[in-house]
């Protein structure tokens, strides 16, 4: 037993401490978190906008069609653009999207991390949009009417009345999407970004030892996901309290 | 515009279809300041549709609705500023469940009338006192009884200082023992001079508080009269039949 511990300690030292290789993991982790964090923000913004456009169109196309005014055509075009965006993003693998962005669209942007943030943000936005749309549709129509009857315009009613209730309803699903996103960023290595996964893989290559670096990487992802899950539960509990 | 000053709402040949079904087939009505106009009719006769056309929650297929002399069906009119002057109370209350009572009451005055927090809350508290619910300001809607919710919903509309209040069966979703407390608030409101349009099945309220009663049938106003005449001397055969069922 002590022998095993001795060997473990030595291996650990050779793999992580020597040449400060643990710092690669720290840098990688930092990149992973940075990409995820900003991608989540972009995803939420895109998600709110697309979901609002799509549910506005679905709810009002009948009444707007009759009036045939400019708003109807603008909304129709925006809705069509949204549908194309959703189809393309959800119909292709995120790695391919990332590579297209890096090698074709943003060849002049030197910082791969920025490209990754944009790619993952745009990708996540499609999934968040569908989550939000479901949430908006499930807020009782009477809430919307109450808002309008007080004199709020469409956008104000969305912002003050509908979206806060929608956020609360979709919170668990939204956190689930973030958890998926954290793990999806592990393909960032494909475009030469040193994220957590890439860092572990580099250490594996240098030390010719796969077990420790890869298990370490897996454990770190696991901890991040568990923390996110914990945060979600706490937030849900706080919001529930405000309901009673 | 040749509208008499005391006519708040004038409805001209209002028609409303849902798809192929024409629910309102030409309604003409005038609501004067301080009127309490009670709207009755069979289920599905279009009472809600009529009421909801008055603040354009339903957009009329044809006809005009003049609110304080302005045709609000005109697409170039900003309906939102007019809706601020038209309070509405729903059968299902529609309070905002994620906000406290106080927030329910102050959000519209603060965002739309640009009142300060203090001004809006002062107004809210004075109206809460009027309906006997000042101790519930920090409660959430889910903690209130149906009767309390509806009284709060009335106060929420009143906080915008409306010129007219629309009620769509405000007591129909309530347990019988809570109907009285809501009708009492509405009665007090009527006595204070509020102009009201009330869709209801409460014939006692219509008789006691109404200044005129409208019977909607077949998509038209089949009879309109002061309550005395409406209930004691109905002309329309369908109204006679209707009254014999509900009275
Ligand atoms: N949004 C809608 N789409 C399609 N049909 C509708 C819509 N709203 C109402 N209707 C129809 O219009 C008719 C009148 O409905 P309305 O709700 O105005 O009746 P009501 O007199 O208020 O009835 P109740 O006493 O049951 O509330 C009904 O046949 C109803 O099914
Ligand atoms: Mg109705």
XYZ file of C-alpha atoms in Angstrom, chain B residues 36 203 205-213 225-233:
20
model
C -72.098 52.302 -14.908
C -78.157 40.848 -11.686
C -75.395 44.483 -8.947
C -76.824 45.491 -12.318
C -80.113 46.509 -10.750
C -78.632 48.358 -7.835
C -75.558 50.044 -9.290
C -76.099 50.135 -13.042
C -77.157 53.338 -14.778
C -78.034 51.370 -17.892
C -78.030 47.696 -18.834
C -82.463 50.401 -20.844
C -82.083 51.770 -17.314
C -82.129 48.827 -14.843
C -85.658 49.564 -13.604
C -87.123 49.230 -17.082
C -84.677 46.534 -18.193
C -85.665 44.115 -15.460
C -89.320 45.038 -14.914
C -90.439 45.702 -18.438
